[in-house]
Amino acid sequence: MGGYVMESKPGLYDNVLVFDFKSLYPSIIRTFNIDPLTYVPPHEVVDGRDLIRTPSGAAFRREPGILPELVARLWAARDQARDSGDPLAAQAIKILMNSLYGVLAATTCRFFSPAIANAITLTGQRLIHLAADEVRRLGHTVIYGDTDSLFVDVRESDTARAEAQAEGLRAAIGAMLVTRLQQEFAVESHLELKYEKCYRRFFMPEVRQGTGGSKKRYAGLVGDGDAAHLEFVGLEAVRRDWTPLAKRFQRELLERVFHDRPVDGFIRDFLSALRQGGLDDLLAYKKAVRKDLGDYTKTTPAHVKAARKQTGLRTRIIEYVVTRTGPEPVEARRGALDYEHYIEKQIEPIADAVLRFLGLHFSDLSGRARQLDLF
């Protein structure tokens, strides 16, 4: 059982506040005294015993456990490393703390226990739900949640006024959790919710070929003036299986959208430059050949077709382009580049994901006919 990933609310937003639980799983271990030695299997549970019962139903004794004590020591060491200006040590300690959950979920570990591992992740899910409910109770909208993070729309057009609400919101969520954990589980909260950042502009796409919100895929504008920059998570701009053409287009498109600049002229000029050969150096796909070329029998992927046209396979990473006669290796291309392939497969999906929120259609800007809706 993994971390909770909330259904997102697709759209373009102003001033989205991001909150993160600091080292969520280690703090859960510490709060609920989760440890292989304090764990009480179901057949050993006796009514009336003073146990900590997690949202998963797993029970733990209240006597101090080894893992919670270890987390407390590592937590203090990380804070000390951070305060002394040693970010590398702080990061190393953070990774070590997070590994304490990982080994409990690893079948090769002598302390492997699905019940204990699930107790941690299900508790994390419950905490995210509680935090999201508190945000909504306070009148705000949760756009997205992912394991230990919440993305909140406070419906504020001014960045300074939006950020001014962050500390109060963080404190309210934290206070609610302290109370709920004491009331429901009789435990002291060691959770730390921190305000991470404000995305001045934020884009959450829909699932491609669907109507629901996507998960682990978004982009946002952080900072102001010369410090402003785009951040991408899971989108084509940071994925290795998309061409440099797609990455450049997405970055430049969102740069304009986030700064409220017109996009129709940009798209037309970009497609014109592509069709005229001005962007030929951005068209190469890169993909690894995972097995011998002769072993691809049932299906033949595009990069394998291109690899078979090379003279010798010097590397497992194949760089190829799509021509009017099919995929060809970059170094041995003979056919004319199929620009319409790149428009349809690389540019159009990225464009339409954004343009729908602007009331525009890619087909109206690309010179291609748009299919009429049936209903």
GROMACS .gro file of C-alpha atoms in nm, residues 170-315:
model
  146
  170ARG     CA    1  -0.019   2.597   0.816
  171ALA     CA    2  -0.071   2.665   1.186
  172ALA     CA    3  -0.441   2.580   1.167
  173ILE     CA    4  -0.377   2.246   1.000
  174GLY     CA    5  -0.102   2.163   1.248
  175ALA     CA    6  -0.318   2.250   1.548
  176MET     CA    7  -0.604   2.040   1.416
  177LEU     CA    8  -0.375   1.738   1.376
  178VAL     CA    9  -0.237   1.775   1.729
  179THR     CA   10  -0.591   1.769   1.864
  180ARG     CA   11  -0.717   1.485   1.646
  181LEU     CA   12  -0.418   1.260   1.716
  182GLN     CA   13  -0.459   1.314   2.089
  183GLN     CA   14  -0.833   1.256   2.081
  184GLU     CA   15  -0.838   0.953   1.849
  185PHE     CA   16  -0.510   0.778   1.927
  186ALA     CA   17  -0.389   0.931   2.256
  187VAL     CA   18  -0.049   1.010   2.100
  188GLU     CA   19   0.168   1.320   2.089
  189SER     CA   20   0.208   1.453   1.737
  190HIS     CA   21   0.561   1.474   1.597
  191LEU     CA   22   0.434   1.588   1.260
  192GLU     CA   23   0.575   1.905   1.109
  193LEU     CA   24   0.385   2.074   0.830
  194LYS     CA   25   0.583   2.339   0.648
  195TYR     CA   26   0.493   2.598   0.389
  196GLU     CA   27   0.705   2.512   0.085
  197LYS     CA   28   0.637   2.769  -0.185
  198CYS     CA   29   0.385   2.972  -0.381
  199TYR     CA   30   0.335   2.904  -0.750
  200ARG     CA   31   0.246   3.246  -0.889
  201ARG     CA   32   0.091   3.066  -1.185
  202PHE     CA   33   0.012   2.696  -1.191
  203PHE     CA   34  -0.097   2.447  -1.457
  204MET     CA   35  -0.256   2.111  -1.381
  205PRO     CA   36  -0.344   1.916  -1.698
  206GLU     CA   37  -0.618   1.666  -1.754
  207VAL     CA   38  -0.544   1.301  -1.813
  208ARG     CA   39  -0.470   1.269  -2.181
  209GLN     CA   40  -0.769   1.132  -2.371
  210GLY     CA   41  -0.977   1.158  -2.056
  211THR     CA   42  -1.168   1.405  -1.843
  212GLY     CA   43  -1.014   1.344  -1.501
  213GLY     CA   44  -0.720   1.525  -1.349
  214SER     CA   45  -0.369   1.394  -1.399
  215LYS     CA   46  -0.139   1.283  -1.120
  216LYS     CA   47   0.227   1.369  -1.065
  217ARG     CA   48   0.217   1.600  -1.367
  218TYR     CA   49   0.211   1.980  -1.336
  219ALA     CA   50   0.404   2.301  -1.398
  220GLY     CA   51   0.431   2.625  -1.209
  221LEU     CA   52   0.596   2.966  -1.207
  222VAL     CA   53   0.799   3.037  -0.894
  223GLY     CA   54   0.965   3.362  -0.789
  224ASP     CA   55   0.943   3.713  -0.924
  225GLY     CA   56   1.144   3.934  -1.155
  226ASP     CA   57   1.486   3.799  -1.247
  227ALA     CA   58   1.440   3.512  -0.999
  228ALA     CA   59   1.124   3.382  -1.168
  229HIS     CA   60   1.154   3.036  -1.319
  230LEU     CA   61   0.938   2.749  -1.435
  231GLU     CA   62   0.921   2.418  -1.251
  232PHE     CA   63   0.802   2.103  -1.426
  233VAL     CA   64   0.701   1.775  -1.268
  234GLY     CA   65   0.621   1.476  -1.488
  235LEU     CA   66   0.543   1.682  -1.799
  236GLU     CA   67   0.697   1.638  -2.140
  237ALA     CA   68   0.953   1.914  -2.080
  238VAL     CA   69   1.138   1.691  -1.832
  239ARG     CA   70   1.073   1.347  -1.981
  240ARG     CA   71   1.342   1.163  -2.174
  241ASP     CA   72   1.101   0.999  -2.418
  242TRP     CA   73   0.997   1.328  -2.580
  243THR     CA   74   1.194   1.520  -2.840
  244PRO     CA   75   1.381   1.846  -2.773
  245LEU     CA   76   1.121   2.001  -3.004
  246ALA     CA   77   0.836   1.911  -2.767
  247LYS     CA   78   1.032   2.024  -2.462
  248ARG     CA   79   1.114   2.362  -2.611
  249PHE     CA   80   0.756   2.414  -2.730
  250GLN     CA   81   0.606   2.334  -2.391
  251ARG     CA   82   0.848   2.557  -2.203
  252GLU     CA   83   0.795   2.852  -2.435
  253LEU     CA   84   0.418   2.804  -2.447
  254LEU     CA   85   0.378   2.798  -2.068
  255GLU     CA   86   0.624   3.085  -2.031
  256ARG     CA   87   0.385   3.295  -2.237
  257VAL     CA   88   0.070   3.167  -2.069
  258PHE     CA   89   0.209   3.228  -1.720
  259HIS     CA   90   0.305   3.584  -1.813
  260ASP     CA   91  -0.029   3.654  -1.985
  261ARG     CA   92   0.125   3.699  -2.328
  262PRO     CA   93  -0.060   3.599  -2.650
  263VAL     CA   94   0.006   3.245  -2.767
  264ASP     CA   95  -0.166   3.225  -3.106
  265GLY     CA   96   0.108   3.410  -3.294
  266PHE     CA   97   0.377   3.211  -3.114
  267ILE     CA   98   0.220   2.879  -3.213
  268ARG     CA   99   0.179   2.981  -3.577
  269ASP     CA  100   0.540   3.103  -3.596
  270PHE     CA  101   0.668   2.787  -3.424
  271LEU     CA  102   0.486   2.560  -3.670
  272SER     CA  103   0.603   2.769  -3.964
  273ALA     CA  104   0.965   2.744  -3.849
  274LEU     CA  105   0.925   2.368  -3.808
  275ARG     CA  106   0.775   2.316  -4.154
  276GLN     CA  107   1.046   2.530  -4.313
  277GLY     CA  108   1.324   2.322  -4.159
  278GLY     CA  109   1.434   2.576  -3.902
  279LEU     CA  110   1.398   2.333  -3.611
  280ASP     CA  111   1.549   2.020  -3.765
  281ASP     CA  112   1.811   1.992  -3.491
  282LEU     CA  113   1.534   1.938  -3.232
  283LEU     CA  114   1.359   1.640  -3.391
  284ALA     CA  115   1.562   1.343  -3.268
  285TYR     CA  116   1.402   1.083  -3.045
  286LYS     CA  117   1.626   0.888  -2.805
  287LYS     CA  118   1.537   0.543  -2.684
  288ALA     CA  119   1.730   0.242  -2.558
  289VAL     CA  120   1.730  -0.097  -2.727
  290ARG     CA  121   1.671  -0.341  -2.441
  291LYS     CA  122   1.743  -0.666  -2.623
  292ASP     CA  123   1.901  -0.798  -2.941
  293LEU     CA  124   1.745  -0.655  -3.255
  294GLY     CA  125   1.656  -1.001  -3.379
  295ASP     CA  126   1.452  -1.068  -3.066
  296TYR     CA  127   1.189  -0.812  -3.164
  297THR     CA  128   0.946  -1.035  -3.350
  298LYS     CA  129   0.588  -0.972  -3.240
  299THR     CA  130   0.614  -0.595  -3.262
  300THR     CA  131   0.883  -0.367  -3.396
  301PRO     CA  132   0.903  -0.029  -3.219
  302ALA     CA  133   1.012   0.278  -3.413
  303HIS     CA  134   1.357   0.295  -3.253
  304VAL     CA  135   1.421  -0.070  -3.343
  305LYS     CA  136   1.324  -0.004  -3.705
  306ALA     CA  137   1.571   0.283  -3.708
  307ALA     CA  138   1.843   0.075  -3.541
  308ARG     CA  139   1.812  -0.194  -3.809
  309LYS     CA  140   1.898   0.068  -4.071
  310GLN     CA  141   2.229   0.149  -3.901
  311THR     CA  142   2.560  -0.002  -3.997
  312GLY     CA  143   2.643  -0.179  -3.675
  313LEU     CA  144   2.494  -0.111  -3.334
  314ARG     CA  145   2.760   0.084  -3.146
  315THR     CA  146   2.537   0.191  -2.857
   0.00000   0.00000   0.00000
